[in-house]
Amino acid sequence: MKKTLVFLLLLSIGTLCWGMDIVKDGEPAAVIVIGENVPYMVEFAAAEFQQYIEKISGAKLSIQKTRFSMEGISNIFIGESSYTENAGFSTEGLSWDGFKIISKGGDLYLFGRDYKGKEPIEGMIHPFQLIHGYNKNLKLNRHGETGTLFAVYRFLEDYCGVRWFMPGELGEVVPERKNIQIGEMNFQKSPDFEYRFLYHCLFNKSDDQTLWYRRAGYGAPYPVQIMHSFWMMNKYSKTNPEFFALIDGERDFNITCLGEGNLCLSNEGLLKQWVSDIKKYFDQNPEQYLYPVMPNDHYRRICDCAECQAQIDESMGPRGRFSNYVWGFINKVAKEIYKTHPDKLIGCCSYSGFALPPSNIELSPNIAVSITKCRANNWDNENQGHERRKIIEAWAERTKNVYTWEYYNWATMRPHLRDVPVLFSRYISEELKYLKGKSKGEFIEAMDKDWLMHPPALNHLNIYLTGKLLWDADLDVNELLEDYYAKFYGPAKEAMKSFWTLGEKTWTTDIKDRGIEIYYKLYTREVIDKLHSYLKKAIDETQEGSVYRKRVEFILSEFEPVVEKVRNYRIATKPSISCGNTVMGLEFDRETEKTGGVILGSGSIKDRELKGGALRGEISGKDPQILLRLTAPVDSAEVKYLKIGMKVKTEFERHAQFFLNIALPGRGGYIEFDIVGDGEFYEYVIPLYNSRNWDKVGDIENVRIDPASIGTEGDTFEIYYIRFMNKIE
């Protein structure tokens, strides 16, 4: 059955035979009542209701703790109180974060399930600690139920037309109305996914982004702190060395797992210690519901003892060879905790060699699993689609406590994708419909390196849609998009719809090579120019200074760097025939002394040689570099572009670096550029005027090229030419 976004509005329109005024002719016609001794988040919900009713109508409703009795003035009861109880209302029938909206006897009731325990809730490990998820200024926390607040937001959205599409005032839509009247209402809602953790910023870094967390529908009743945790046993390394794995005859306090060590999961004393520590934690922190028992990262090897080694099952493949061993131990811990704390969970990720469920044990009902995935990459249906679903289904058959860990920060992981409009609305909709009933929810990583939201202008739409669909996975994503285009862009609706539609169509094209080659296989000059034209058209269709113009300009400001890159930074698979615009070139098809330069030396490179028309070598360290002196200085005023023809074969690195005037104080320039590491020939054209310190370079006397910014031993390169150009063909 197709769902609508405005069910409350339709409900009220159908029942206006009875009407309750909230605001009439711009004046208050109601008061807000919150009762005595309510949780802080109920007070906050009342303040949010008051603020937005005033923004809509200009009328500021008073907030009080007792019912107001005056003819013509209605009461709006926010939060559970004696008033909801006396009216016969309760939160019965609601699940985590659920709420009810009811009108009765000329009054309105907005209330839901709210956390009433110790505040603020804090997890024990990153990223669930207060530094990550608590804003002292606003007293807002990522954790804890806030059903009443969600009742307020749903009322403001569905009846009053308010929207929070993006953080900050620029991202909100607030219609102006001098009259607000409602009809009879009786509506309740609990989210389809109880766990909706958006990790988009450190809460103490941005009030706007903190506020958007709840306004966009996100929330986490408790920390699902499923993270690497074997390191927590390191405190017993001196008193109980037998807890630790044997690796080549030594106890692994810091040998494997990036120096964090490993444990012997066959040791009975270790099992008893984990159980004791976890029981103590839950007794001291009754507000917590989950404790992590998970191997440290880079878990490639287990204890060498015979009892541990016997539990490896190679028949389960690389994603399950350690599953019986790791999950067998976790299950023993969970069973012991279930005896004394049956409502508490023991969690671990589906990860690395223990990604698959164990094949030889029945899981305790308090086992929780988190499955890492990236729905933005569902264009790779074979790996991200079918394979991930097989794992999810396998776990969903074994436990009711399945969570997922999502990645919405593609440019943080792949810097060459920065400033690209990545939209995957259909993937969000399709996958959340699939996950409904299988998963309790997800952790979404959407933070940039500056601890703030991953490009907000180009990523807000994915996050907004996800927030809506986590509450109701059956909503029509096309209706959500149409609502967004109309309300957020006004007269530029169609142009911006075209921008985002093309952005989504481009990103979701099934092309597997997603390195820098994406700019000549997917985000071509033609596509980028078309996207740019839609933004320019949208600007033309909006008034200068209007909120619609500012929104488009914000998106354009994040998008323009990639326009510059595609227009001026070129990659070709064949070398240029014409060199007519070359100011000076280093041609490695002959000795460099004869063609403009001398090789002074190199670092972290072995087997360097001039052979086959190229300067070749193998990378032997982390900072590969080649230093060259030009036989005659080149005036930087005559140079605008750098053209490099080379091959790089590298397993991980996707960037190279070029330095100008090394060791010349105040005159050094530097630029980093994206490369293709598949070992094939590519010609790179880089605008040098974008390089750091370019205006101070002056005459170029020497250069350094790092064929890979951070090399890996065994990577290879072949440089055919380096040309300084005054223009590009």
Coordinates of C-alpha atoms in Angstrom, one line a residue, residues 107-557:
D107 CA -6.5 19.6 24.1
L108 CA -3.5 18.1 22.3
Y109 CA -1.2 15.4 23.7
L110 CA 2.3 14.9 22.3
F111 CA 4.2 12.2 24.2
G112 CA 6.3 9.2 23.8
R113 CA 8.9 6.9 25.4
D114 CA 11.6 8.9 27.1
Y115 CA 14.8 8.0 28.8
K116 CA 14.5 8.6 32.6
G117 CA 17.8 7.2 33.9
K118 CA 21.3 8.6 34.6
E119 CA 22.3 11.4 32.2
P120 CA 24.2 11.7 30.0
I121 CA 24.5 8.1 28.7
E122 CA 28.1 7.3 27.8
G123 CA 29.7 4.2 26.2
M124 CA 33.1 2.9 27.3
I125 CA 34.9 3.1 24.0
H126 CA 35.3 5.2 20.9
P127 CA 33.0 6.5 19.3
F128 CA 30.4 6.1 22.0
Q129 CA 32.0 8.3 24.7
L130 CA 30.8 11.8 25.6
I131 CA 33.5 13.6 23.6
H132 CA 31.9 12.1 20.5
G133 CA 28.2 12.3 21.3
Y134 CA 27.4 15.0 23.9
N135 CA 27.0 18.7 23.4
K136 CA 27.4 20.5 26.8
N137 CA 25.9 23.7 25.5
L138 CA 22.6 22.1 24.3
K139 CA 22.7 19.2 26.8
L140 CA 22.0 16.9 23.9
N141 CA 23.2 13.3 23.7
R142 CA 23.3 10.8 20.8
H143 CA 21.9 8.2 23.2
G144 CA 18.7 7.7 25.1
E145 CA 15.0 7.5 24.1
T146 CA 13.4 10.8 23.0
G147 CA 9.9 9.7 21.9
T148 CA 8.3 13.0 23.0
L149 CA 10.7 15.0 20.9
F150 CA 9.9 12.9 17.9
A151 CA 6.2 13.4 18.5
V152 CA 6.9 17.2 18.4
Y153 CA 8.9 17.0 15.2
R154 CA 6.4 14.8 13.5
F155 CA 3.6 17.2 14.4
L156 CA 5.6 20.2 13.1
E157 CA 6.5 18.3 9.9
D158 CA 3.3 16.6 8.9
Y159 CA 0.8 19.3 10.1
C160 CA 2.7 22.5 10.0
G161 CA 4.9 21.8 7.0
V162 CA 8.3 22.3 8.7
R163 CA 11.3 20.4 7.1
W164 CA 14.9 19.9 8.3
F165 CA 16.6 18.9 5.1
M166 CA 20.1 20.0 6.1
P167 CA 21.8 21.2 9.3
G168 CA 21.5 24.9 10.2
E169 CA 18.9 27.6 9.4
L170 CA 19.7 27.4 5.7
G171 CA 18.6 23.7 5.7
E172 CA 15.2 24.3 7.3
V173 CA 11.9 25.1 5.7
V174 CA 9.4 27.0 7.9
P175 CA 6.1 28.0 6.3
E176 CA 4.4 31.2 7.5
R177 CA 0.9 30.9 8.9
K178 CA -1.1 33.3 11.1
N179 CA -3.6 30.5 12.0
I180 CA -2.9 27.0 13.2
Q181 CA -5.9 24.9 13.9
I182 CA -6.1 21.1 14.2
G183 CA -8.8 18.5 14.0
E184 CA -9.2 15.2 15.8
M185 CA -6.0 13.2 15.9
N186 CA -5.1 9.7 17.2
F187 CA -1.8 8.6 15.8
Q188 CA 1.1 6.5 17.1
K189 CA 4.4 5.5 15.6
S190 CA 7.5 3.5 16.5
P191 CA 10.5 3.5 14.2
D192 CA 11.0 0.5 11.9
F193 CA 14.6 0.5 13.1
E194 CA 15.2 1.2 16.8
Y195 CA 18.9 2.0 16.4
R196 CA 19.6 5.0 14.1
F197 CA 23.0 6.2 15.0
L198 CA 24.4 9.0 12.8
Y199 CA 28.1 9.6 13.4
H200 CA 28.3 12.9 11.4
C201 CA 30.1 15.2 13.8
L202 CA 31.5 15.5 17.2
F203 CA 28.6 17.0 19.1
N204 CA 30.7 19.6 20.8
K205 CA 32.0 20.9 17.4
S206 CA 28.7 22.1 16.0
D207 CA 25.4 23.1 17.6
D208 CA 23.7 23.1 14.2
Q209 CA 24.8 19.6 13.3
T210 CA 24.0 18.3 16.8
L211 CA 20.4 19.7 16.5
W212 CA 20.0 18.1 13.1
Y213 CA 20.7 14.6 14.5
R214 CA 17.3 14.4 16.2
R215 CA 15.4 16.7 13.8
A216 CA 16.4 14.4 10.9
G217 CA 15.0 11.4 12.9
Y218 CA 18.2 9.8 14.3
G219 CA 18.6 8.3 17.7
A220 CA 20.1 5.5 19.7
P221 CA 18.3 4.2 22.8
Y222 CA 21.6 2.8 24.1
P223 CA 25.2 2.6 22.9
V224 CA 25.6 -0.4 20.5
Q225 CA 29.3 -0.3 21.3
I226 CA 30.3 -3.2 19.1
M227 CA 34.0 -2.5 18.5
H228 CA 37.4 -4.2 18.8
S229 CA 37.8 -4.9 22.5
F230 CA 40.4 -7.6 23.2
W231 CA 42.8 -4.8 24.1
M232 CA 40.8 -4.3 27.2
M233 CA 42.4 -7.4 28.7
N234 CA 45.9 -5.9 28.4
K235 CA 45.5 -4.8 32.1
Y236 CA 46.0 -8.5 33.0
S237 CA 49.3 -8.9 31.0
K238 CA 51.5 -9.0 34.1
T239 CA 49.2 -10.8 36.5
N240 CA 47.8 -13.4 34.0
P241 CA 50.1 -13.8 31.0
E242 CA 48.4 -17.1 30.3
F243 CA 45.4 -15.1 29.0
F244 CA 47.4 -14.1 26.0
A245 CA 47.9 -16.0 22.7
L246 CA 51.1 -17.9 22.0
I247 CA 52.8 -16.6 18.9
D248 CA 56.0 -18.4 17.9
G249 CA 56.6 -19.3 21.5
E250 CA 55.9 -15.9 23.0
R251 CA 52.9 -14.4 24.7
D252 CA 51.2 -11.9 22.4
F253 CA 51.0 -8.7 24.5
N254 CA 51.8 -6.6 21.5
I255 CA 53.0 -8.8 18.6
T256 CA 50.0 -9.0 16.3
C257 CA 46.9 -6.9 15.6
L258 CA 48.9 -3.7 15.0
G259 CA 50.7 -4.0 18.3
E260 CA 47.5 -4.5 20.4
G261 CA 48.1 -8.2 20.9
N262 CA 45.8 -11.2 21.0
L263 CA 44.3 -13.7 23.4
C264 CA 44.2 -17.4 24.0
L265 CA 40.4 -18.2 23.7
S266 CA 40.9 -21.7 25.1
N267 CA 42.0 -20.4 28.5
E268 CA 39.3 -21.0 31.1
G269 CA 40.7 -18.3 33.4
L270 CA 40.3 -15.7 30.6
L271 CA 36.6 -16.8 30.1
K272 CA 35.9 -16.3 33.9
Q273 CA 37.7 -13.0 33.9
W274 CA 35.6 -11.6 31.0
V275 CA 32.4 -12.8 32.6
S276 CA 33.4 -11.2 35.9
D277 CA 34.3 -7.9 34.3
I278 CA 31.1 -7.7 32.3
K279 CA 28.8 -8.5 35.2
K280 CA 30.5 -5.8 37.2
Y281 CA 30.1 -3.3 34.3
F282 CA 26.4 -4.0 34.0
D283 CA 25.8 -3.8 37.7
Q284 CA 27.5 -0.4 37.9
N285 CA 25.9 0.9 34.7
P286 CA 22.3 -0.4 34.6
E287 CA 21.5 2.0 31.7
Q288 CA 23.9 0.0 29.4
Y289 CA 22.5 -2.8 27.3
L290 CA 25.5 -4.1 25.4
Y291 CA 29.1 -5.1 26.0
P292 CA 31.7 -5.8 23.3
V293 CA 33.8 -9.0 23.1
M294 CA 35.7 -8.7 19.8
P295 CA 39.2 -9.4 18.5
N296 CA 41.5 -6.4 17.8
D297 CA 41.8 -5.1 14.3
H298 CA 44.0 -6.9 11.7
Y299 CA 43.1 -10.3 13.2
R300 CA 45.1 -12.5 10.9
R301 CA 46.5 -15.2 13.3
I302 CA 45.2 -17.0 16.3
C303 CA 47.0 -18.6 19.3
D304 CA 49.5 -21.4 18.4
C305 CA 48.4 -23.7 21.2
A306 CA 47.0 -27.0 20.1
E307 CA 43.5 -26.4 21.6
C308 CA 43.1 -23.1 19.7
Q309 CA 44.5 -24.4 16.5
A310 CA 42.1 -27.3 16.5
Q311 CA 39.2 -24.9 16.2
I312 CA 40.2 -23.5 12.9
D313 CA 37.9 -24.6 10.1
E314 CA 39.4 -24.0 6.7
S315 CA 36.3 -25.5 5.0
M316 CA 34.4 -22.3 5.9
G317 CA 36.7 -20.2 3.7
P318 CA 38.6 -17.0 4.4
R319 CA 35.5 -15.3 5.8
G320 CA 34.7 -18.1 8.2
R321 CA 37.9 -20.0 9.1
F322 CA 38.0 -18.4 12.6
S323 CA 34.2 -18.3 13.1
N324 CA 33.8 -21.4 15.3
Y325 CA 36.8 -20.4 17.3
V326 CA 35.9 -16.7 17.9
W327 CA 32.2 -17.0 18.1
G328 CA 32.5 -20.2 20.2
F329 CA 34.3 -18.2 22.9
I330 CA 31.9 -15.2 22.6
N331 CA 29.0 -17.6 23.0
K332 CA 30.4 -19.0 26.2
V333 CA 30.7 -15.5 27.6
A334 CA 27.1 -14.6 26.5
K335 CA 25.6 -17.8 28.1
E336 CA 27.1 -16.9 31.5
I337 CA 25.9 -13.3 31.3
Y338 CA 22.4 -14.5 30.2
K339 CA 22.1 -16.4 33.5
T340 CA 22.3 -13.2 35.6
H341 CA 21.6 -10.3 33.1
P342 CA 19.1 -11.8 30.6
D343 CA 18.3 -8.4 29.2
K344 CA 21.9 -7.5 28.3
L345 CA 23.7 -8.2 25.0
I346 CA 27.2 -9.4 24.2
G347 CA 28.3 -8.1 20.8
C348 CA 30.9 -8.6 18.1
C349 CA 31.3 -7.6 14.4
S350 CA 30.9 -10.0 11.5
Y351 CA 34.4 -9.2 10.4
S352 CA 37.5 -10.6 8.7
G353 CA 38.0 -14.3 9.3
F354 CA 35.0 -14.5 11.6
A355 CA 32.4 -12.8 9.3
L356 CA 30.3 -15.9 8.9
P357 CA 28.1 -17.4 11.7
P358 CA 29.7 -20.4 13.5
S359 CA 28.7 -23.8 12.0
N360 CA 28.9 -25.9 15.1
I361 CA 27.1 -24.1 18.0
E362 CA 23.6 -22.8 18.9
L363 CA 23.9 -19.1 19.7
S364 CA 22.8 -17.7 23.1
P365 CA 19.8 -15.4 22.7
N366 CA 21.8 -12.4 23.9
I367 CA 24.4 -12.5 21.1
A368 CA 24.5 -9.4 19.0
V369 CA 26.3 -8.9 15.7
S370 CA 27.2 -5.9 13.7
I371 CA 27.8 -6.3 9.9
T372 CA 29.9 -3.7 8.1
K373 CA 28.7 -2.7 4.6
C374 CA 28.5 0.3 2.2
R375 CA 25.2 0.6 0.4
A376 CA 26.6 3.5 -1.7
N377 CA 28.5 0.8 -3.5
N378 CA 25.5 -1.3 -4.4
W379 CA 26.3 -0.7 -8.0
D380 CA 28.7 -3.5 -7.4
N381 CA 25.8 -5.9 -7.0
E382 CA 27.8 -9.1 -6.9
N383 CA 30.0 -8.0 -3.9
Q384 CA 28.0 -5.3 -2.1
G385 CA 24.6 -6.7 -3.0
H386 CA 24.2 -10.5 -3.1
E387 CA 27.2 -11.4 -1.0
R388 CA 26.4 -9.0 1.8
R389 CA 22.8 -10.1 1.8
K390 CA 23.9 -13.7 2.2
I391 CA 25.8 -12.8 5.3
I392 CA 22.9 -10.7 6.7
E393 CA 20.4 -13.5 6.1
A394 CA 22.8 -16.1 7.6
W395 CA 23.1 -14.1 10.8
A396 CA 19.4 -13.1 10.9
E397 CA 18.5 -16.8 11.0
R398 CA 20.8 -17.2 14.1
T399 CA 20.1 -14.2 16.2
K400 CA 17.4 -11.4 16.6
N401 CA 20.1 -8.9 17.4
V402 CA 21.6 -7.9 14.0
Y403 CA 22.9 -4.4 13.5
T404 CA 24.8 -2.9 10.5
W405 CA 27.6 -0.4 10.2
E406 CA 27.3 1.9 7.2
Y407 CA 29.7 4.3 5.4
Y408 CA 28.4 7.6 4.0
N409 CA 31.9 9.2 4.0
W410 CA 33.2 8.1 0.6
A411 CA 35.5 11.1 0.1
T412 CA 37.2 10.5 3.4
M413 CA 38.1 7.0 2.3
R414 CA 38.6 7.9 -1.3
P415 CA 39.8 11.6 -1.5
H416 CA 39.6 11.6 -5.3
L417 CA 35.8 11.5 -5.0
R418 CA 35.6 14.7 -3.0
D419 CA 33.2 17.3 -4.4
V420 CA 31.4 14.7 -6.5
P421 CA 27.5 14.7 -6.1
V422 CA 26.9 11.1 -4.9
L423 CA 23.3 10.3 -4.5
F424 CA 21.9 6.7 -4.0
S425 CA 18.3 7.2 -2.9
R426 CA 17.1 4.0 -4.6
Y427 CA 19.7 2.0 -2.8
I428 CA 18.7 3.4 0.5
S429 CA 15.0 2.7 -0.1
E430 CA 15.5 -0.8 -1.5
E431 CA 17.9 -1.9 1.2
L432 CA 16.0 -0.6 4.2
K433 CA 12.9 -2.4 2.9
Y434 CA 15.0 -5.5 2.7
L435 CA 16.5 -5.0 6.2
K436 CA 13.2 -4.3 7.9
G437 CA 12.6 -7.2 10.3
K438 CA 16.1 -8.5 9.9
S439 CA 18.1 -5.7 11.5
K440 CA 17.6 -3.5 14.5
G441 CA 19.3 -0.6 12.8
E442 CA 22.5 0.9 11.8
F443 CA 25.5 3.0 12.7
I444 CA 26.2 5.5 9.9
E445 CA 29.7 6.9 9.6
A446 CA 29.3 10.3 7.8
M447 CA 32.1 12.4 9.3
D448 CA 34.9 14.2 7.5
K449 CA 38.5 14.5 8.7
D450 CA 37.6 17.8 10.5
W451 CA 35.2 16.0 12.8
L452 CA 32.2 17.6 11.1
M453 CA 29.7 16.3 8.6
H454 CA 31.0 14.9 5.4
P455 CA 30.4 17.6 2.7
P456 CA 27.0 18.8 4.0
A457 CA 25.8 20.3 0.7
L458 CA 26.5 17.2 -1.3
N459 CA 25.7 14.6 1.3
H460 CA 22.7 16.0 3.2
L461 CA 20.1 14.4 0.9
N462 CA 21.3 10.9 1.4
I463 CA 21.3 11.4 5.2
Y464 CA 17.9 13.1 5.2
L465 CA 16.3 10.3 3.2
T466 CA 17.9 7.6 5.4
G467 CA 16.6 9.3 8.5
K468 CA 13.0 9.2 7.1
L469 CA 13.2 5.6 5.9
L470 CA 14.7 4.3 9.1
W471 CA 11.4 5.4 10.7
D472 CA 9.3 4.0 7.9
A473 CA 11.0 1.9 5.3
D474 CA 7.8 1.7 3.2
L475 CA 7.6 5.4 2.4
D476 CA 7.7 6.2 -1.3
V477 CA 11.2 7.6 -1.9
N478 CA 10.0 9.4 -5.0
E479 CA 7.5 11.3 -2.9
L480 CA 10.2 12.2 -0.4
L481 CA 12.3 13.5 -3.3
E482 CA 9.5 15.5 -4.9
D483 CA 8.7 17.1 -1.5
Y484 CA 12.4 18.0 -1.1
Y485 CA 12.8 19.5 -4.6
A486 CA 9.7 21.6 -4.2
K487 CA 10.3 22.9 -0.7
F488 CA 14.0 23.3 -0.7
Y489 CA 14.6 24.9 -4.1
G490 CA 11.2 26.6 -4.9
P491 CA 11.4 28.1 -8.4
A492 CA 14.6 26.1 -9.1
K493 CA 12.8 22.8 -8.4
E494 CA 13.2 21.3 -11.9
A495 CA 16.8 22.3 -12.5
M496 CA 17.8 20.9 -9.1
K497 CA 15.8 17.7 -9.7
S498 CA 17.8 17.3 -13.0
F499 CA 21.1 17.9 -11.1
W500 CA 20.4 15.2 -8.5
T501 CA 18.8 12.8 -10.9
L502 CA 21.9 12.9 -13.2
G503 CA 24.1 12.7 -10.1
E504 CA 22.4 9.5 -9.0
K505 CA 22.3 8.0 -12.5
T506 CA 26.0 8.6 -12.9
W507 CA 27.0 7.2 -9.5
T508 CA 24.9 4.1 -9.8
T509 CA 26.2 3.1 -13.2
D510 CA 27.9 -0.3 -12.9
I511 CA 31.5 0.6 -13.5
K512 CA 33.9 -1.3 -11.2
D513 CA 37.0 0.9 -11.7
R514 CA 36.4 3.7 -9.1
G515 CA 39.9 5.1 -8.8
I516 CA 40.9 8.3 -10.5
E517 CA 39.9 6.7 -13.8
I518 CA 36.4 7.5 -12.7
Y519 CA 36.9 10.9 -14.4
Y520 CA 37.3 9.5 -17.8
K521 CA 35.0 6.5 -17.5
L522 CA 32.1 7.9 -15.4
Y523 CA 32.4 11.6 -14.4
T524 CA 33.5 12.7 -17.8
R525 CA 33.9 16.3 -18.9
E526 CA 30.5 16.1 -20.6
V527 CA 28.7 14.8 -17.4
I528 CA 30.4 17.3 -15.2
D529 CA 29.5 20.2 -17.5
K530 CA 25.9 19.1 -17.6
L531 CA 25.7 18.9 -13.9
H532 CA 27.3 22.4 -13.7
S533 CA 24.8 23.8 -16.2
Y534 CA 21.9 22.6 -14.0
L535 CA 23.3 24.5 -11.0
K536 CA 23.8 27.6 -13.1
K537 CA 20.3 27.4 -14.4
A538 CA 19.0 27.0 -10.8
I539 CA 20.8 30.2 -9.9
D540 CA 19.3 32.0 -12.8
E541 CA 15.8 30.9 -11.7
T542 CA 16.2 32.2 -8.1
Q543 CA 16.3 35.7 -6.8
E544 CA 19.6 37.1 -5.5
G545 CA 19.7 36.9 -1.8
S546 CA 16.8 34.5 -1.5
V547 CA 17.1 31.4 0.6
Y548 CA 16.7 29.3 -2.5
R549 CA 19.6 31.0 -4.2
K550 CA 21.8 30.5 -1.1
R551 CA 21.1 26.8 -1.0
V552 CA 22.0 26.4 -4.7
E553 CA 25.2 28.5 -4.2
F554 CA 26.2 26.3 -1.2
I555 CA 25.9 23.2 -3.4
L556 CA 27.8 24.9 -6.2
S557 CA 30.6 25.9 -3.8

